[in-house]
PDB file of C-alpha atoms in Angstrom:
ATOM      1  CA  UNK A   1     -19.868  -5.475   0.254  1.00 35.00           C
ATOM      2  CA  UNK A   2     -16.934  -7.668  -0.669  1.00 36.00           C
ATOM      3  CA  UNK A   3     -16.535  -9.049  -4.161  1.00 41.00           C
ATOM      4  CA  UNK A   4     -14.512 -12.248  -3.871  1.00 37.00           C
ATOM      5  CA  UNK A   5     -11.654 -12.574  -6.349  1.00 39.00           C
ATOM      6  CA  UNK A   6     -10.548 -15.782  -7.983  1.00 36.00           C
ATOM      7  CA  UNK A   7      -7.575 -16.374 -10.267  1.00 34.00           C
ATOM      8  CA  UNK A   8      -5.975 -19.409 -11.834  1.00 34.00           C
ATOM      9  CA  UNK A   9      -2.430 -18.177 -11.400  1.00 34.00           C
ATOM     10  CA  UNK A  10      -2.638 -15.550  -8.670  1.00 33.00           C
ATOM     11  CA  UNK A  11      -1.984 -15.979  -4.981  1.00 35.00           C
ATOM     12  CA  UNK A  12      -3.686 -13.043  -3.307  1.00 45.00           C
ATOM     13  CA  UNK A  13      -3.596 -13.039   0.472  1.00 71.00           C
ATOM     14  CA  UNK A  14      -4.898  -9.472   0.818  1.00 92.00           C
ATOM     15  CA  UNK A  15      -8.110  -9.447  -1.169  1.00 95.00           C
ATOM     16  CA  UNK A  16      -9.755  -6.266  -2.448  1.00 97.00           C
ATOM     17  CA  UNK A  17     -13.087  -5.248  -0.917  1.00 97.00           C
ATOM     18  CA  UNK A  18     -14.419  -4.393  -4.367  1.00 98.00           C
ATOM     19  CA  UNK A  19     -12.970  -5.615  -7.643  1.00 98.00           C
ATOM     20  CA  UNK A  20     -13.888  -6.345 -11.230  1.00 98.00           C
ATOM     21  CA  UNK A  21     -13.655 -10.069 -11.883  1.00 97.00           C
ATOM     22  CA  UNK A  22     -11.132 -11.503 -14.310  1.00 98.00           C
ATOM     23  CA  UNK A  23     -12.786 -12.834 -17.478  1.00 97.00           C
ATOM     24  CA  UNK A  24     -10.715 -15.863 -18.471  1.00 97.00           C
ATOM     25  CA  UNK A  25     -12.436 -16.078 -21.860  1.00 97.00           C
ATOM     26  CA  UNK A  26     -10.399 -13.029 -22.860  1.00 98.00           C
ATOM     27  CA  UNK A  27      -6.723 -12.698 -23.563  1.00 98.00           C
ATOM     28  CA  UNK A  28      -4.920 -10.029 -21.553  1.00 98.00           C
ATOM     29  CA  UNK A  29      -1.893  -7.822 -22.066  1.00 98.00           C
ATOM     30  CA  UNK A  30      -1.326  -7.774 -18.317  1.00 98.00           C
ATOM     31  CA  UNK A  31       1.500 -10.281 -18.629  1.00 98.00           C
ATOM     32  CA  UNK A  32       3.436  -7.765 -20.736  1.00 98.00           C
ATOM     33  CA  UNK A  33       3.116  -5.224 -17.923  1.00 98.00           C
ATOM     34  CA  UNK A  34       4.548  -7.823 -15.563  1.00 98.00           C
ATOM     35  CA  UNK A  35       7.519  -8.507 -17.840  1.00 98.00           C
ATOM     36  CA  UNK A  36       8.288  -4.798 -18.185  1.00 98.00           C
ATOM     37  CA  UNK A  37       8.021  -4.312 -14.424  1.00 98.00           C
ATOM     38  CA  UNK A  38      10.600  -7.053 -13.885  1.00 98.00           C
ATOM     39  CA  UNK A  39      12.906  -5.355 -16.377  1.00 98.00           C
ATOM     40  CA  UNK A  40      12.536  -2.183 -14.331  1.00 97.00           C
ATOM     41  CA  UNK A  41      13.633  -4.135 -11.270  1.00 97.00           C
ATOM     42  CA  UNK A  42      10.147  -3.679  -9.803  1.00 96.00           C
ATOM     43  CA  UNK A  43       8.371  -7.074 -10.075  1.00 97.00           C
ATOM     44  CA  UNK A  44       4.634  -6.699  -9.740  1.00 97.00           C
ATOM     45  CA  UNK A  45       3.036  -7.689  -6.475  1.00 97.00           C
ATOM     46  CA  UNK A  46      -0.095  -9.860  -6.720  1.00 97.00           C
ATOM     47  CA  UNK A  47      -2.430  -6.871  -6.396  1.00 98.00           C
ATOM     48  CA  UNK A  48      -0.647  -5.018  -9.198  1.00 98.00           C
ATOM     49  CA  UNK A  49      -0.699  -8.030 -11.507  1.00 98.00           C
ATOM     50  CA  UNK A  50      -4.408  -8.504 -10.840  1.00 98.00           C
ATOM     51  CA  UNK A  51      -5.157  -4.911 -11.845  1.00 98.00           C
ATOM     52  CA  UNK A  52      -3.034  -5.216 -14.994  1.00 98.00           C
ATOM     53  CA  UNK A  53      -4.526  -8.573 -15.991  1.00 98.00           C
ATOM     54  CA  UNK A  54      -8.116  -7.379 -15.693  1.00 98.00           C
ATOM     55  CA  UNK A  55      -7.578  -3.810 -16.856  1.00 98.00           C
ATOM     56  CA  UNK A  56      -5.830  -4.947 -20.039  1.00 98.00           C
ATOM     57  CA  UNK A  57      -8.246  -7.680 -21.076  1.00 98.00           C
ATOM     58  CA  UNK A  58      -8.849  -7.596 -24.828  1.00 98.00           C
ATOM     59  CA  UNK A  59     -12.328  -8.001 -26.271  1.00 97.00           C
ATOM     60  CA  UNK A  60     -12.143 -10.954 -28.701  1.00 97.00           C
ATOM     61  CA  UNK A  61     -14.619  -9.413 -31.155  1.00 96.00           C
ATOM     62  CA  UNK A  62     -13.324  -5.855 -31.458  1.00 96.00           C
ATOM     63  CA  UNK A  63      -9.710  -6.527 -30.569  1.00 97.00           C
ATOM     64  CA  UNK A  64      -9.839  -3.451 -28.311  1.00 97.00           C
ATOM     65  CA  UNK A  65      -9.366  -3.176 -24.543  1.00 98.00           C
ATOM     66  CA  UNK A  66     -12.545  -4.320 -22.812  1.00 98.00           C
ATOM     67  CA  UNK A  67     -12.249  -1.518 -20.253  1.00 98.00           C
ATOM     68  CA  UNK A  68     -11.806   2.077 -21.306  1.00 98.00           C
ATOM     69  CA  UNK A  69     -11.507   3.226 -17.695  1.00 98.00           C
ATOM     70  CA  UNK A  70      -9.635   1.597 -14.805  1.00 98.00           C
ATOM     71  CA  UNK A  71      -9.999   3.004 -11.273  1.00 98.00           C
ATOM     72  CA  UNK A  72      -7.676   1.838  -8.484  1.00 98.00           C
ATOM     73  CA  UNK A  73      -7.727   2.961  -4.853  1.00 98.00           C
ATOM     74  CA  UNK A  74      -5.136   1.536  -2.457  1.00 98.00           C
ATOM     75  CA  UNK A  75      -3.374   2.680   0.728  1.00 97.00           C
ATOM     76  CA  UNK A  76      -0.243   4.762   0.368  1.00 95.00           C
ATOM     77  CA  UNK A  77       3.130   3.117  -0.270  1.00 94.00           C
ATOM     78  CA  UNK A  78       1.446   0.227  -2.088  1.00 96.00           C
ATOM     79  CA  UNK A  79       3.382   0.522  -5.344  1.00 96.00           C
ATOM     80  CA  UNK A  80       1.216   2.729  -7.552  1.00 95.00           C
ATOM     81  CA  UNK A  81       4.244   4.402  -9.153  1.00 94.00           C
ATOM     82  CA  UNK A  82       5.813   1.180 -10.439  1.00 95.00           C
ATOM     83  CA  UNK A  83       2.466  -0.091 -11.755  1.00 98.00           C
ATOM     84  CA  UNK A  84       1.767   3.189 -13.552  1.00 98.00           C
ATOM     85  CA  UNK A  85       5.229   3.262 -15.134  1.00 98.00           C
ATOM     86  CA  UNK A  86       5.052  -0.350 -16.333  1.00 98.00           C
ATOM     87  CA  UNK A  87       1.542   0.289 -17.732  1.00 98.00           C
ATOM     88  CA  UNK A  88       2.763   3.361 -19.604  1.00 98.00           C
ATOM     89  CA  UNK A  89       5.718   1.428 -20.989  1.00 98.00           C
ATOM     90  CA  UNK A  90       3.471  -1.383 -22.205  1.00 98.00           C
ATOM     91  CA  UNK A  91       1.472   1.203 -24.106  1.00 98.00           C
ATOM     92  CA  UNK A  92       4.552   3.038 -25.405  1.00 98.00           C
ATOM     93  CA  UNK A  93       6.632   0.019 -26.428  1.00 98.00           C
ATOM     94  CA  UNK A  94       4.333  -2.905 -27.150  1.00 97.00           C
ATOM     95  CA  UNK A  95       1.688  -1.428 -29.469  1.00 97.00           C
ATOM     96  CA  UNK A  96       2.010  -1.563 -33.247  1.00 95.00           C
ATOM     97  CA  UNK A  97       1.855   2.206 -33.755  1.00 97.00           C
ATOM     98  CA  UNK A  98       3.381   5.104 -31.776  1.00 98.00           C
ATOM     99  CA  UNK A  99       1.353   5.842 -28.666  1.00 98.00           C
ATOM    100  CA  UNK A 100       0.993   8.988 -26.612  1.00 98.00           C
ATOM    101  CA  UNK A 101       0.623   8.752 -22.837  1.00 98.00           C
ATOM    102  CA  UNK A 102      -0.308  11.719 -20.653  1.00 97.00           C
ATOM    103  CA  UNK A 103       0.578  11.675 -16.961  1.00 97.00           C
ATOM    104  CA  UNK A 104      -1.169  14.024 -14.532  1.00 95.00           C
ATOM    105  CA  UNK A 105      -1.011  14.451 -10.761  1.00 92.00           C
ATOM    106  CA  UNK A 106      -2.693  16.848  -8.338  1.00 88.00           C
ATOM    107  CA  UNK A 107      -0.660  19.758  -9.779  1.00 88.00           C
ATOM    108  CA  UNK A 108       1.587  20.227 -12.773  1.00 86.00           C
ATOM    109  CA  UNK A 109       4.576  20.524 -10.442  1.00 88.00           C
ATOM    110  CA  UNK A 110       3.746  17.230  -8.722  1.00 91.00           C
ATOM    111  CA  UNK A 111       3.253  15.522 -12.097  1.00 92.00           C
ATOM    112  CA  UNK A 112       6.670  16.727 -13.256  1.00 92.00           C
ATOM    113  CA  UNK A 113       8.291  15.629 -10.009  1.00 92.00           C
ATOM    114  CA  UNK A 114       6.772  12.156 -10.127  1.00 94.00           C
ATOM    115  CA  UNK A 115       7.576  11.516 -13.786  1.00 94.00           C
ATOM    116  CA  UNK A 116      11.042  13.069 -13.908  1.00 94.00           C
ATOM    117  CA  UNK A 117      12.215  12.384 -10.353  1.00 94.00           C
ATOM    118  CA  UNK A 118      10.505   9.054  -9.593  1.00 94.00           C
ATOM    119  CA  UNK A 119       9.691   7.247 -12.832  1.00 96.00           C
ATOM    120  CA  UNK A 120      12.536   8.312 -15.134  1.00 96.00           C
ATOM    121  CA  UNK A 121      15.328   7.058 -12.805  1.00 96.00           C
ATOM    122  CA  UNK A 122      13.658   3.621 -12.711  1.00 96.00           C
ATOM    123  CA  UNK A 123      13.438   3.598 -16.501  1.00 97.00           C
ATOM    124  CA  UNK A 124      16.959   4.861 -17.175  1.00 97.00           C
ATOM    125  CA  UNK A 125      18.458   2.490 -14.622  1.00 97.00           C
ATOM    126  CA  UNK A 126      16.979  -0.512 -16.430  1.00 97.00           C
ATOM    127  CA  UNK A 127      17.685  -2.332 -19.723  1.00 98.00           C
ATOM    128  CA  UNK A 128      14.657  -0.518 -21.161  1.00 98.00           C
ATOM    129  CA  UNK A 129      16.719   2.670 -21.404  1.00 98.00           C
ATOM    130  CA  UNK A 130      17.840   1.523 -24.872  1.00 98.00           C
ATOM    131  CA  UNK A 131      14.320   2.273 -26.114  1.00 98.00           C
ATOM    132  CA  UNK A 132      14.506   5.910 -24.989  1.00 98.00           C
ATOM    133  CA  UNK A 133      15.346   8.625 -27.512  1.00 98.00           C
ATOM    134  CA  UNK A 134      15.583  11.494 -25.037  1.00 97.00           C
ATOM    135  CA  UNK A 135      14.245  12.935 -21.785  1.00 97.00           C
ATOM    136  CA  UNK A 136      12.878  16.474 -21.941  1.00 96.00           C
ATOM    137  CA  UNK A 137      13.127  18.248 -18.580  1.00 93.00           C
ATOM    138  CA  UNK A 138      12.461  21.917 -19.360  1.00 88.00           C
ATOM    139  CA  UNK A 139       9.452  23.469 -17.630  1.00 83.00           C
ATOM    140  CA  UNK A 140       6.223  22.949 -19.525  1.00 81.00           C
ATOM    141  CA  UNK A 141       7.579  20.297 -21.888  1.00 88.00           C
ATOM    142  CA  UNK A 142       8.569  17.455 -19.556  1.00 93.00           C
ATOM    143  CA  UNK A 143       8.433  14.239 -21.582  1.00 96.00           C
ATOM    144  CA  UNK A 144       9.958  10.848 -22.240  1.00 98.00           C
ATOM    145  CA  UNK A 145      10.473  10.332 -25.983  1.00 98.00           C
ATOM    146  CA  UNK A 146      10.977   6.824 -27.354  1.00 98.00           C
ATOM    147  CA  UNK A 147      12.808   5.741 -30.488  1.00 98.00           C
ATOM    148  CA  UNK A 148       9.627   4.192 -31.920  1.00 98.00           C
ATOM    149  CA  UNK A 149       7.815   7.554 -31.836  1.00 98.00           C
ATOM    150  CA  UNK A 150       5.833   6.953 -28.646  1.00 98.00           C
ATOM    151  CA  UNK A 151       6.020   9.404 -25.750  1.00 98.00           C
ATOM    152  CA  UNK A 152       4.974  10.045 -22.165  1.00 98.00           C
ATOM    153  CA  UNK A 153       4.080  13.670 -21.485  1.00 96.00           C
ATOM    154  CA  UNK A 154       3.375  15.558 -18.287  1.00 95.00           C
ATOM    155  CA  UNK A 155       0.023  17.283 -18.581  1.00 90.00           C
ATOM    156  CA  UNK A 156      -0.966  20.260 -16.463  1.00 80.00           C
ATOM    157  CA  UNK A 157      -3.984  19.790 -14.192  1.00 72.00           C
ATOM    158  CA  UNK A 158      -6.153  22.269 -16.071  1.00 68.00           C
ATOM    159  CA  UNK A 159      -9.251  21.755 -18.191  1.00 63.00           C
ATOM    160  CA  UNK A 160      -7.553  23.072 -21.326  1.00 61.00           C
ATOM    161  CA  UNK A 161      -4.338  21.055 -20.913  1.00 63.00           C
ATOM    162  CA  UNK A 162      -5.324  18.432 -23.476  1.00 59.00           C
ATOM    163  CA  UNK A 163      -6.493  20.828 -26.196  1.00 64.00           C
ATOM    164  CA  UNK A 164      -4.945  20.050 -29.577  1.00 65.00           C
ATOM    165  CA  UNK A 165      -3.528  16.708 -28.406  1.00 85.00           C
ATOM    166  CA  UNK A 166      -4.317  13.093 -29.170  1.00 94.00           C
ATOM    167  CA  UNK A 167      -3.933  10.774 -26.190  1.00 97.00           C
ATOM    168  CA  UNK A 168      -3.933   6.964 -26.082  1.00 98.00           C
ATOM    169  CA  UNK A 169      -3.409   6.484 -22.343  1.00 98.00           C
ATOM    170  CA  UNK A 170      -4.333   9.102 -19.770  1.00 97.00           C
ATOM    171  CA  UNK A 171      -3.213   8.824 -16.143  1.00 98.00           C
ATOM    172  CA  UNK A 172      -5.017  10.666 -13.342  1.00 97.00           C
ATOM    173  CA  UNK A 173      -2.821  10.042 -10.305  1.00 96.00           C
ATOM    174  CA  UNK A 174      -3.639  11.222  -6.754  1.00 96.00           C
ATOM    175  CA  UNK A 175      -7.271  11.804  -7.714  1.00 96.00           C
ATOM    176  CA  UNK A 176      -8.210  12.550  -4.086  1.00 95.00           C
ATOM    177  CA  UNK A 177      -6.970  16.126  -4.629  1.00 93.00           C
ATOM    178  CA  UNK A 178      -9.508  16.967  -7.355  1.00 93.00           C
ATOM    179  CA  UNK A 179     -12.340  19.202  -6.222  1.00 92.00           C
ATOM    180  CA  UNK A 180     -13.793  19.215  -9.752  1.00 93.00           C
ATOM    181  CA  UNK A 181     -13.574  17.298 -13.030  1.00 95.00           C
ATOM    182  CA  UNK A 182     -11.021  19.436 -14.853  1.00 94.00           C
ATOM    183  CA  UNK A 183      -8.360  16.731 -15.303  1.00 94.00           C
ATOM    184  CA  UNK A 184     -10.849  14.286 -16.794  1.00 95.00           C
ATOM    185  CA  UNK A 185     -12.299  17.072 -18.934  1.00 94.00           C
ATOM    186  CA  UNK A 186      -8.811  17.721 -20.278  1.00 92.00           C
ATOM    187  CA  UNK A 187      -8.153  14.079 -21.151  1.00 95.00           C
ATOM    188  CA  UNK A 188     -11.413  12.690 -22.513  1.00 95.00           C
ATOM    189  CA  UNK A 189     -11.751  14.947 -25.604  1.00 94.00           C
ATOM    190  CA  UNK A 190      -8.133  14.162 -26.509  1.00 95.00           C
ATOM    191  CA  UNK A 191      -8.963  10.440 -26.391  1.00 96.00           C
ATOM    192  CA  UNK A 192     -12.240  10.662 -28.317  1.00 95.00           C
ATOM    193  CA  UNK A 193     -10.815   9.611 -31.702  1.00 96.00           C
ATOM    194  CA  UNK A 194      -8.746   6.741 -30.261  1.00 97.00           C
ATOM    195  CA  UNK A 195     -10.886   3.571 -30.035  1.00 97.00           C
ATOM    196  CA  UNK A 196      -8.249   1.712 -27.999  1.00 98.00           C
ATOM    197  CA  UNK A 197      -7.602   4.561 -25.566  1.00 98.00           C
ATOM    198  CA  UNK A 198      -7.722   4.016 -21.812  1.00 98.00           C
ATOM    199  CA  UNK A 199      -7.807   6.240 -18.751  1.00 98.00           C
ATOM    200  CA  UNK A 200      -6.236   5.031 -15.497  1.00 98.00           C
ATOM    201  CA  UNK A 201      -7.353   6.716 -12.249  1.00 98.00           C
ATOM    202  CA  UNK A 202      -5.321   5.986  -9.111  1.00 98.00           C
ATOM    203  CA  UNK A 203      -5.559   7.353  -5.593  1.00 97.00           C
ATOM    204  CA  UNK A 204      -5.975   6.804  -1.900  1.00 97.00           C
ATOM    205  CA  UNK A 205      -9.255   7.790  -0.230  1.00 97.00           C
ATOM    206  CA  UNK A 206     -10.199  11.425   0.206  1.00 95.00           C
ATOM    207  CA  UNK A 207     -12.611  13.695   2.043  1.00 94.00           C
ATOM    208  CA  UNK A 208     -15.884  15.425   1.200  1.00 91.00           C
ATOM    209  CA  UNK A 209     -13.822  17.787  -0.965  1.00 93.00           C
ATOM    210  CA  UNK A 210     -12.737  14.922  -3.239  1.00 95.00           C
ATOM    211  CA  UNK A 211     -15.692  15.318  -5.584  1.00 95.00           C
ATOM    212  CA  UNK A 212     -14.174  13.658  -8.648  1.00 96.00           C
ATOM    213  CA  UNK A 213     -12.825  10.619  -6.808  1.00 97.00           C
ATOM    214  CA  UNK A 214     -16.036  10.126  -4.829  1.00 97.00           C
ATOM    215  CA  UNK A 215     -17.943   9.873  -8.103  1.00 97.00           C
ATOM    216  CA  UNK A 216     -15.440   7.355  -9.476  1.00 98.00           C
ATOM    217  CA  UNK A 217     -15.557   5.248  -6.316  1.00 98.00           C
ATOM    218  CA  UNK A 218     -19.355   5.142  -6.236  1.00 97.00           C
ATOM    219  CA  UNK A 219     -19.585   4.258  -9.936  1.00 97.00           C
ATOM    220  CA  UNK A 220     -16.787   1.703  -9.655  1.00 98.00           C
ATOM    221  CA  UNK A 221     -18.235  -0.076  -6.650  1.00 98.00           C
ATOM    222  CA  UNK A 222     -21.601  -0.305  -8.401  1.00 97.00           C
ATOM    223  CA  UNK A 223     -19.961  -1.724 -11.533  1.00 97.00           C
ATOM    224  CA  UNK A 224     -18.043  -4.329  -9.519  1.00 97.00           C
ATOM    225  CA  UNK A 225     -21.116  -5.389  -7.565  1.00 97.00           C
ATOM    226  CA  UNK A 226     -23.148  -5.652 -10.764  1.00 97.00           C
ATOM    227  CA  UNK A 227     -20.447  -7.792 -12.359  1.00 96.00           C
ATOM    228  CA  UNK A 228     -19.964  -5.419 -15.301  1.00 95.00           C
ATOM    229  CA  UNK A 229     -17.374  -6.782 -17.698  1.00 96.00           C
ATOM    230  CA  UNK A 230     -16.976  -3.738 -19.947  1.00 95.00           C
ATOM    231  CA  UNK A 231     -16.448  -0.020 -19.623  1.00 95.00           C
ATOM    232  CA  UNK A 232     -15.145   0.441 -16.072  1.00 97.00           C
ATOM    233  CA  UNK A 233     -12.791  -1.861 -14.182  1.00 98.00           C
ATOM    234  CA  UNK A 234     -12.650  -1.041 -10.468  1.00 98.00           C
ATOM    235  CA  UNK A 235     -10.343  -2.134  -7.636  1.00 98.00           C
ATOM    236  CA  UNK A 236     -10.343  -1.055  -4.005  1.00 98.00           C
ATOM    237  CA  UNK A 237      -8.245  -2.224  -1.076  1.00 98.00           C
ATOM    238  CA  UNK A 238      -9.547  -0.644   2.126  1.00 98.00           C
ATOM    239  CA  UNK A 239     -10.530  -1.404   5.709  1.00 97.00           C
ATOM    240  CA  UNK A 240     -14.221  -1.509   6.670  1.00 96.00           C
ATOM    241  CA  UNK A 241     -15.322   1.572   8.592  1.00 94.00           C
ATOM    242  CA  UNK A 242     -15.929  -0.386  11.813  1.00 95.00           C
ATOM    243  CA  UNK A 243     -12.457  -1.979  11.831  1.00 96.00           C
ATOM    244  CA  UNK A 244     -10.137  -1.653  14.812  1.00 97.00           C
ATOM    245  CA  UNK A 245      -7.549   0.722  13.370  1.00 97.00           C
ATOM    246  CA  UNK A 246      -5.005  -0.166  16.090  1.00 97.00           C
ATOM    247  CA  UNK A 247      -5.067  -3.879  15.317  1.00 97.00           C
ATOM    248  CA  UNK A 248      -2.312  -5.076  12.931  1.00 96.00           C
ATOM    249  CA  UNK A 249      -4.772  -7.646  11.573  1.00 96.00           C
ATOM    250  CA  UNK A 250      -6.730  -4.726  10.128  1.00 97.00           C
ATOM    251  CA  UNK A 251      -3.600  -3.450   8.419  1.00 97.00           C
ATOM    252  CA  UNK A 252      -2.744  -6.847   6.951  1.00 97.00           C
ATOM    253  CA  UNK A 253      -6.282  -7.246   5.625  1.00 97.00           C
ATOM    254  CA  UNK A 254      -6.293  -4.009   3.617  1.00 97.00           C
ATOM    255  CA  UNK A 255      -2.659  -3.194   2.742  1.00 97.00           C
ATOM    256  CA  UNK A 256      -1.607  -5.402  -0.198  1.00 97.00           C
ATOM    257  CA  UNK A 257       2.015  -4.225  -0.042  1.00 97.00           C
ATOM    258  CA  UNK A 258       2.545  -4.678   3.682  1.00 96.00           C
ATOM    259  CA  UNK A 259       5.916  -6.268   4.395  1.00 94.00           C
ATOM    260  CA  UNK A 260       6.878  -5.756   0.739  1.00 94.00           C
ATOM    261  CA  UNK A 261       7.214  -1.999   0.221  1.00 93.00           C
ATOM    262  CA  UNK A 262       6.285  -0.959   3.756  1.00 94.00           C
ATOM    263  CA  UNK A 263       7.008  -2.595   7.114  1.00 95.00           C
ATOM    264  CA  UNK A 264       4.500  -3.153   9.900  1.00 96.00           C
ATOM    265  CA  UNK A 265       6.749  -1.127  12.213  1.00 96.00           C
ATOM    266  CA  UNK A 266       6.391   1.883   9.894  1.00 96.00           C
ATOM    267  CA  UNK A 267       2.608   1.622  10.028  1.00 97.00           C
ATOM    268  CA  UNK A 268       2.752   1.321  13.815  1.00 97.00           C
ATOM    269  CA  UNK A 269       4.851   4.482  14.018  1.00 97.00           C
ATOM    270  CA  UNK A 270       2.474   6.296  11.674  1.00 96.00           C
ATOM    271  CA  UNK A 271      -0.476   5.362  13.887  1.00 96.00           C
ATOM    272  CA  UNK A 272       1.321   6.830  16.899  1.00 96.00           C
ATOM    273  CA  UNK A 273       2.269  10.103  15.207  1.00 96.00           C
ATOM    274  CA  UNK A 274      -0.385  10.922  12.601  1.00 95.00           C
ATOM    275  CA  UNK A 275      -3.846  12.308  13.221  1.00 94.00           C
ATOM    276  CA  UNK A 276      -6.545   9.666  13.108  1.00 95.00           C
ATOM    277  CA  UNK A 277      -8.029  11.071   9.924  1.00 94.00           C
ATOM    278  CA  UNK A 278      -4.697  11.141   8.096  1.00 95.00           C
ATOM    279  CA  UNK A 279      -3.917   7.607   9.229  1.00 96.00           C
ATOM    280  CA  UNK A 280      -7.315   6.302   8.114  1.00 97.00           C
ATOM    281  CA  UNK A 281      -6.966   7.866   4.677  1.00 97.00           C
ATOM    282  CA  UNK A 282      -3.282   7.080   4.118  1.00 96.00           C
ATOM    283  CA  UNK A 283      -2.930   3.568   5.511  1.00 97.00           C
ATOM    284  CA  UNK A 284      -6.455   2.124   5.651  1.00 98.00           C
ATOM    285  CA  UNK A 285      -7.749   3.859   2.510  1.00 98.00           C
ATOM    286  CA  UNK A 286     -10.830   5.002   4.415  1.00 97.00           C
ATOM    287  CA  UNK A 287     -12.826   8.120   3.594  1.00 96.00           C
ATOM    288  CA  UNK A 288     -13.109  10.765   6.302  1.00 92.00           C
ATOM    289  CA  UNK A 289     -15.483  13.673   6.718  1.00 82.00           C
ATOM    290  CA  UNK A 290     -12.811  16.359   6.449  1.00 66.00           C
ATOM    291  CA  UNK A 291      -9.101  17.066   6.178  1.00 59.00           C
ATOM    292  CA  UNK A 292      -7.503  17.363   9.626  1.00 59.00           C
ATOM    293  CA  UNK A 293      -4.757  19.667   8.416  1.00 62.00           C
ATOM    294  CA  UNK A 294      -4.871  23.323   9.408  1.00 66.00           C
ATOM    295  CA  UNK A 295      -4.204  24.060   5.742  1.00 71.00           C
ATOM    296  CA  UNK A 296      -6.121  21.440   3.680  1.00 64.00           C
ATOM    297  CA  UNK A 297      -3.885  19.512   1.294  1.00 64.00           C
ATOM    298  CA  UNK A 298      -5.983  20.577  -1.722  1.00 64.00           C
ATOM    299  CA  UNK A 299      -5.402  24.241  -0.862  1.00 72.00           C
ATOM    300  CA  UNK A 300      -1.695  23.696  -0.186  1.00 73.00           C
ATOM    301  CA  UNK A 301      -1.112  21.871  -3.480  1.00 71.00           C
ATOM    302  CA  UNK A 302      -2.916  24.642  -5.363  1.00 74.00           C
ATOM    303  CA  UNK A 303      -0.539  27.376  -4.193  1.00 80.00           C
ATOM    304  CA  UNK A 304       2.764  25.715  -3.293  1.00 77.00           C
ATOM    305  CA  UNK A 305       5.695  26.957  -5.363  1.00 77.00           C
ATOM    306  CA  UNK A 306       8.892  24.978  -6.019  1.00 72.00           C
ATOM    307  CA  UNK A 307      10.883  28.232  -6.012  1.00 76.00           C
ATOM    308  CA  UNK A 308      10.209  29.076  -2.361  1.00 76.00           C
ATOM    309  CA  UNK A 309      13.241  28.449  -0.149  1.00 70.00           C
ATOM    310  CA  UNK A 310      13.196  27.608   3.586  1.00 66.00           C
TER     311      UNK A 310
END
């Protein structure tokens, strides 16, 4: 089922198949995310601005975010990293009190790599670097510390990772890799005493092993269809299962960053070289029955070591 999106100021040519509607009776902090993204040199694409505008709506009665949980599934190379970084910076720099953000990926090593190797260079190459106190890079304590007392920490992908912490914004990136609920179980108790806390779940589609993400997708689709305006905000860009996966029109209809961060020629090459299952998951954001790899990606990520040399 498609939930049609409307916006007063948003031109969206690639519409999501499922999405929480924008409530224009509420103010939103999404514009601040857009400003920060521009300062990073990564202006938000329409799909990213839509997610930020809805996900950061403020309830006029409580003054708190209307949505405690935001779930986003998009094809690969759509710009998740820049959206996540700008969202974290809005929380770290634009709130009245110091905020603590926790970033997680499929493994602790991947989380470190994405924060330190992908996000930090964008931050330190921008005017926003003046807000940074220091970057901690040592194993187990990777963090971005800000002069106002806020911080972004890498959190290990274990159930006990959040013990003893207080978290205002939790990020579960690459959720397709989770075969259980341990990352969420690490974050939620650490957010329990923070009324304004939010959890942001981002991923591409997975397989039958992606237990956590499958639950989030099913719950999110139901919330979007029901028109829920609190609790969970859900967004999904994907191709219908009966689409012609060789037709560029299919790609244009489900890839909101096509011709912005990824060229049609790249997608065409991927279709010619990747297995069908990998292509469906990566570029069409479609679920498949199983992982085509000889060594499933979940297994590989669980045992890969950064110290192994070719």
